[in-house]
C-alpha positions as a Markdown table, in Angstrom:
| # | Residue | x | y | z |
|---|---|---|---|---|
| 1 | Arg | -51.0 | -52.7 | 90.5 |
| 2 | Ile | -49.5 | -51.2 | 93.7 |
| 3 | Ser | -46.2 | -51.6 | 95.2 |
| 4 | Thr | -45.8 | -54.5 | 97.5 |
| 5 | Asp | -42.3 | -53.7 | 98.7 |
| 6 | Lys | -42.3 | -53.8 | 102.5 |
| 7 | Pro | -40.7 | -50.5 | 103.8 |
| 8 | Leu | -38.4 | -50.0 | 106.5 |
| 9 | Trp | -40.1 | -48.4 | 109.6 |
| 10 | Gln | -37.8 | -45.4 | 109.3 |
| 11 | Asp | -38.9 | -45.0 | 105.5 |
| 12 | Met | -42.6 | -45.1 | 106.2 |
| 13 | His | -43.1 | -41.4 | 105.6 |
| 14 | Glu | -41.6 | -41.6 | 101.8 |
| 15 | Tyr | -43.1 | -44.9 | 101.6 |
| 16 | Ile | -46.7 | -44.1 | 102.1 |
| 17 | Lys | -46.4 | -40.9 | 100.3 |
| 18 | Asn | -45.3 | -42.7 | 97.2 |
| 19 | Leu | -47.9 | -45.4 | 97.5 |
| 20 | Ile | -50.6 | -42.5 | 97.4 |
| 21 | Trp | -49.1 | -40.9 | 94.2 |
| 22 | Glu | -49.0 | -44.4 | 92.6 |
| 23 | Met | -52.5 | -45.1 | 93.6 |
| 24 | Asn | -53.5 | -41.8 | 92.1 |
| 25 | Ala | -51.7 | -42.5 | 88.9 |
| 26 | Asn | -53.5 | -46.0 | 88.7 |
| 27 | Val | -57.0 | -44.3 | 89.1 |
| 28 | Val | -56.3 | -41.4 | 86.8 |
| 29 | Ala | -55.3 | -44.0 | 84.2 |
| 30 | Phe | -58.6 | -46.2 | 84.7 |
| 31 | Thr | -60.3 | -46.5 | 81.2 |
| 32 | Asp | -63.4 | -48.4 | 80.2 |
| 33 | Glu | -63.7 | -51.6 | 78.0 |
| 34 | Asn | -63.3 | -49.1 | 74.9 |
| 35 | Gly | -60.2 | -47.7 | 76.3 |
| 36 | Arg | -61.8 | -44.2 | 77.1 |
| 37 | Thr | -60.8 | -42.5 | 80.5 |
| 38 | Ile | -63.2 | -43.1 | 83.2 |
| 39 | Gln | -63.0 | -40.2 | 85.7 |
| 40 | Ser | -63.3 | -41.5 | 89.0 |
| 41 | Gly | -61.9 | -41.0 | 92.4 |
| 42 | Thr | -61.8 | -41.7 | 96.1 |
| 43 | Thr | -60.7 | -40.4 | 99.4 |
| 44 | Phe | -58.1 | -42.4 | 101.3 |
| 45 | Val | -57.0 | -42.9 | 105.0 |
| 46 | Ala | -54.5 | -44.9 | 106.4 |
| 47 | Cys | -52.2 | -45.7 | 109.2 |
| 48 | Cys | -49.5 | -47.8 | 110.4 |
| 49 | Val | -48.9 | -48.5 | 114.2 |
| 50 | Lys | -45.7 | -50.2 | 115.8 |
| 51 | Asn | -44.3 | -50.0 | 119.3 |
| 52 | Asn | -47.2 | -47.5 | 120.1 |
| 53 | Glu | -45.9 | -45.2 | 117.3 |
| 54 | Leu | -48.4 | -44.0 | 114.5 |
| 55 | Tyr | -48.0 | -42.9 | 111.2 |
| 56 | Trp | -50.9 | -41.9 | 109.0 |
| 57 | Ala | -51.8 | -40.4 | 105.6 |
| 58 | Gly | -55.1 | -38.9 | 104.2 |
| 59 | Val | -56.2 | -37.4 | 100.9 |
| 60 | Gly | -59.7 | -36.1 | 100.7 |
| 61 | Asp | -62.5 | -35.9 | 103.6 |
| 62 | Ser | -62.2 | -39.3 | 105.0 |
| 63 | Arg | -60.8 | -39.0 | 108.7 |
| 64 | Ile | -58.6 | -40.5 | 111.1 |
| 65 | Tyr | -59.6 | -39.8 | 114.7 |
| 66 | Leu | -57.5 | -40.8 | 117.9 |
| 67 | Met | -59.4 | -41.4 | 121.1 |
| 68 | Glu | -57.0 | -41.2 | 124.4 |
| 69 | Asn | -58.3 | -40.6 | 127.7 |
| 70 | Asn | -61.8 | -40.3 | 126.7 |
| 71 | Asn | -60.7 | -37.2 | 124.2 |
| 72 | Leu | -61.6 | -37.5 | 120.8 |
| 73 | Arg | -59.0 | -35.6 | 118.3 |
| 74 | Gln | -59.3 | -35.6 | 114.5 |
| 75 | Ile | -55.7 | -36.2 | 113.2 |
| 76 | Thr | -56.2 | -35.6 | 109.5 |
| 77 | Arg | -57.9 | -32.5 | 107.8 |
| 78 | Asp | -60.6 | -32.5 | 105.5 |
| 79 | His | -59.3 | -31.3 | 101.6 |
| 80 | Asn | -62.4 | -29.6 | 100.7 |
| 81 | Tyr | -62.9 | -26.0 | 99.6 |
| 82 | Gly | -63.4 | -24.9 | 103.1 |
| 83 | Ile | -59.8 | -24.5 | 103.6 |
| 84 | Lys | -59.6 | -22.0 | 100.9 |
| 85 | Leu | -62.8 | -20.2 | 102.0 |
| 86 | Asp | -61.5 | -20.0 | 105.7 |
| 87 | Tyr | -58.1 | -18.4 | 104.2 |
| 88 | Leu | -60.2 | -15.8 | 102.3 |
| 89 | Ala | -62.2 | -15.1 | 105.6 |
| 90 | Arg | -58.7 | -14.8 | 107.6 |
| 91 | Thr | -57.1 | -12.5 | 105.2 |
| 92 | Gly | -60.3 | -10.2 | 104.8 |
| 93 | Lys | -61.5 | -11.2 | 101.5 |
| 94 | Ile | -64.7 | -12.5 | 102.3 |
| 95 | Ser | -66.6 | -12.6 | 105.6 |
| 96 | Pro | -66.5 | -15.4 | 108.0 |
| 97 | Glu | -70.2 | -15.9 | 107.4 |
| 98 | Gln | -69.6 | -16.0 | 103.7 |
| 99 | Ala | -66.9 | -18.6 | 104.3 |
| 100 | Tyr | -69.3 | -20.9 | 106.4 |
| 101 | Ser | -72.3 | -20.8 | 104.7 |
| 102 | Ser | -71.0 | -21.3 | 101.1 |
| 103 | Pro | -72.7 | -23.9 | 99.2 |
| 104 | Asp | -69.4 | -25.0 | 97.9 |
| 105 | Arg | -67.7 | -25.7 | 101.2 |
| 106 | Gln | -67.7 | -29.2 | 101.1 |
| 107 | Ala | -66.6 | -29.7 | 97.7 |
| 108 | Leu | -63.3 | -31.8 | 97.3 |
| 109 | Ile | -60.1 | -30.1 | 96.1 |
| 110 | Ser | -57.9 | -33.0 | 96.5 |
| 111 | Tyr | -58.7 | -36.9 | 96.2 |
| 112 | Ile | -57.1 | -39.9 | 94.8 |
| 113 | Gly | -58.2 | -39.8 | 91.0 |
| 114 | Ala | -57.6 | -35.9 | 90.6 |
| 115 | Gln | -55.2 | -35.0 | 87.8 |
| 116 | Thr | -53.3 | -33.0 | 90.1 |
| 117 | Met | -53.9 | -33.7 | 93.9 |
| 118 | Glu | -53.5 | -30.3 | 95.6 |
| 119 | Met | -53.1 | -31.7 | 98.9 |
| 120 | Val | -51.7 | -35.0 | 100.3 |
| 121 | Asp | -51.3 | -35.2 | 104.0 |
| 122 | Val | -48.7 | -37.7 | 105.4 |
| 123 | Ser | -47.2 | -37.6 | 109.1 |
| 124 | Lys | -43.4 | -36.9 | 109.0 |
| 125 | Glu | -42.6 | -38.2 | 112.2 |
| 126 | Pro | -44.3 | -41.2 | 114.1 |
| 127 | Gln | -46.7 | -40.0 | 116.8 |
| 128 | Pro | -46.8 | -41.7 | 120.0 |
| 129 | Val | -50.0 | -43.5 | 121.2 |
| 130 | Met | -50.8 | -44.9 | 124.4 |
| 131 | Ser | -51.9 | -48.3 | 125.1 |
| 132 | Gly | -55.6 | -48.4 | 125.3 |
| 133 | Ser | -56.1 | -45.6 | 122.6 |
| 134 | Val | -58.5 | -46.1 | 119.8 |
| 135 | Leu | -57.9 | -45.2 | 116.2 |
| 136 | Leu | -60.9 | -44.4 | 114.1 |
| 137 | Leu | -60.5 | -44.3 | 110.3 |
| 138 | Cys | -64.0 | -43.5 | 108.5 |
| 139 | Ser | -65.6 | -42.0 | 105.5 |
| 140 | Asp | -67.7 | -38.8 | 105.3 |
| 141 | Gly | -71.0 | -41.1 | 105.6 |
| 142 | Ile | -70.0 | -41.2 | 109.1 |
| 143 | Thr | -68.6 | -37.8 | 109.8 |
| 144 | Lys | -71.5 | -35.9 | 107.9 |
| 145 | Leu | -74.2 | -37.8 | 110.0 |
| 146 | Leu | -72.6 | -38.3 | 113.4 |
| 147 | Ser | -71.1 | -35.3 | 115.5 |
| 148 | Asp | -67.7 | -35.5 | 117.0 |
| 149 | Ile | -69.6 | -35.6 | 120.5 |
| 150 | Glu | -71.9 | -38.6 | 119.1 |
| 151 | Ile | -68.9 | -40.5 | 117.7 |
| 152 | Ala | -67.0 | -39.8 | 121.1 |
| 153 | Asp | -70.0 | -41.2 | 123.0 |
| 154 | Ile | -70.2 | -44.5 | 120.9 |
| 155 | Leu | -66.4 | -45.0 | 121.3 |
| 156 | Gln | -66.9 | -44.5 | 125.2 |
| 157 | Glu | -70.0 | -46.4 | 125.4 |
| 158 | Asn | -68.4 | -49.4 | 123.8 |
| 159 | Ala | -64.8 | -49.1 | 125.0 |
| 160 | Thr | -64.7 | -52.5 | 126.3 |
| 161 | Cys | -66.3 | -54.3 | 123.1 |
| 162 | Ala | -64.6 | -55.7 | 120.2 |
| 163 | Ala | -63.4 | -53.4 | 117.3 |
| 164 | Ser | -65.8 | -54.9 | 115.0 |
| 165 | His | -68.5 | -54.4 | 117.3 |
| 166 | Ile | -67.6 | -50.6 | 117.6 |
| 167 | Ala | -67.6 | -50.2 | 113.8 |
| 168 | Gln | -70.8 | -51.7 | 113.6 |
| 169 | Gln | -72.4 | -49.2 | 116.0 |
| 170 | Leu | -71.0 | -46.4 | 114.4 |
| 171 | Val | -72.2 | -47.5 | 110.9 |
| 172 | Asp | -75.8 | -48.6 | 112.4 |
| 173 | Arg | -76.2 | -45.1 | 114.2 |
| 174 | Ala | -75.3 | -43.3 | 111.0 |
| 175 | Thr | -77.6 | -45.3 | 108.6 |
| 176 | Ala | -80.6 | -45.0 | 111.1 |
| 177 | Lys | -80.6 | -41.4 | 110.2 |
| 178 | Arg | -81.9 | -42.4 | 106.7 |
| 179 | Val | -80.5 | -39.4 | 105.0 |
| 180 | Arg | -81.4 | -39.4 | 101.3 |
| 181 | Ala | -78.6 | -39.8 | 99.0 |
| 182 | Gln | -76.3 | -41.0 | 101.9 |
| 183 | Asp | -72.7 | -41.0 | 101.0 |
| 184 | Asn | -70.8 | -44.5 | 101.6 |
| 185 | Thr | -70.2 | -45.4 | 105.1 |
| 186 | Thr | -67.0 | -46.9 | 106.1 |
| 187 | Val | -65.5 | -47.4 | 109.4 |
| 188 | Ala | -62.1 | -49.1 | 110.6 |
| 189 | Ile | -61.4 | -49.4 | 114.4 |
| 190 | Ile | -58.0 | -50.0 | 115.6 |
| 191 | Lys | -57.6 | -50.6 | 119.4 |
| 192 | Ile | -54.1 | -49.9 | 120.8 |
């Protein structure tokens, strides 16, 4: 069960953060029909927009992008081992090549369902968004198969289309690559 209390806009940061921790506790507590704990997890992104102000949250490697003035920008960061590897490279403990080529680079270090979520990112203040902007919320089934340039091109090519059409174009382009063992491919588009 997730809280359904309606937050006040000025409390959105705390509301979203608490909701994520509540979701995590619920997923960690999942059990099978015999009462045994089921180890499961998911990544999570969410956003709220009101009066051209954006609050956002992310856990894991699903992403939120903002497209404004034909400029695509990733708002969230991927919570994977690459963060730790990049730190080790910056501090001289490993080479940049070792950090970039590590087979563990994409391993998640934080997600909903983890006993201890290492990272939860929630915007502290609302971010202004312009009318005409597009928000893209997507899973790594999109971002591991489509580059940021490809994503931006699809958003630009379909700028006058309905959000559902844009989402379908992204899914179709990613799944057309027919990668074996492709991860889930989930997309939500919000046009401001």
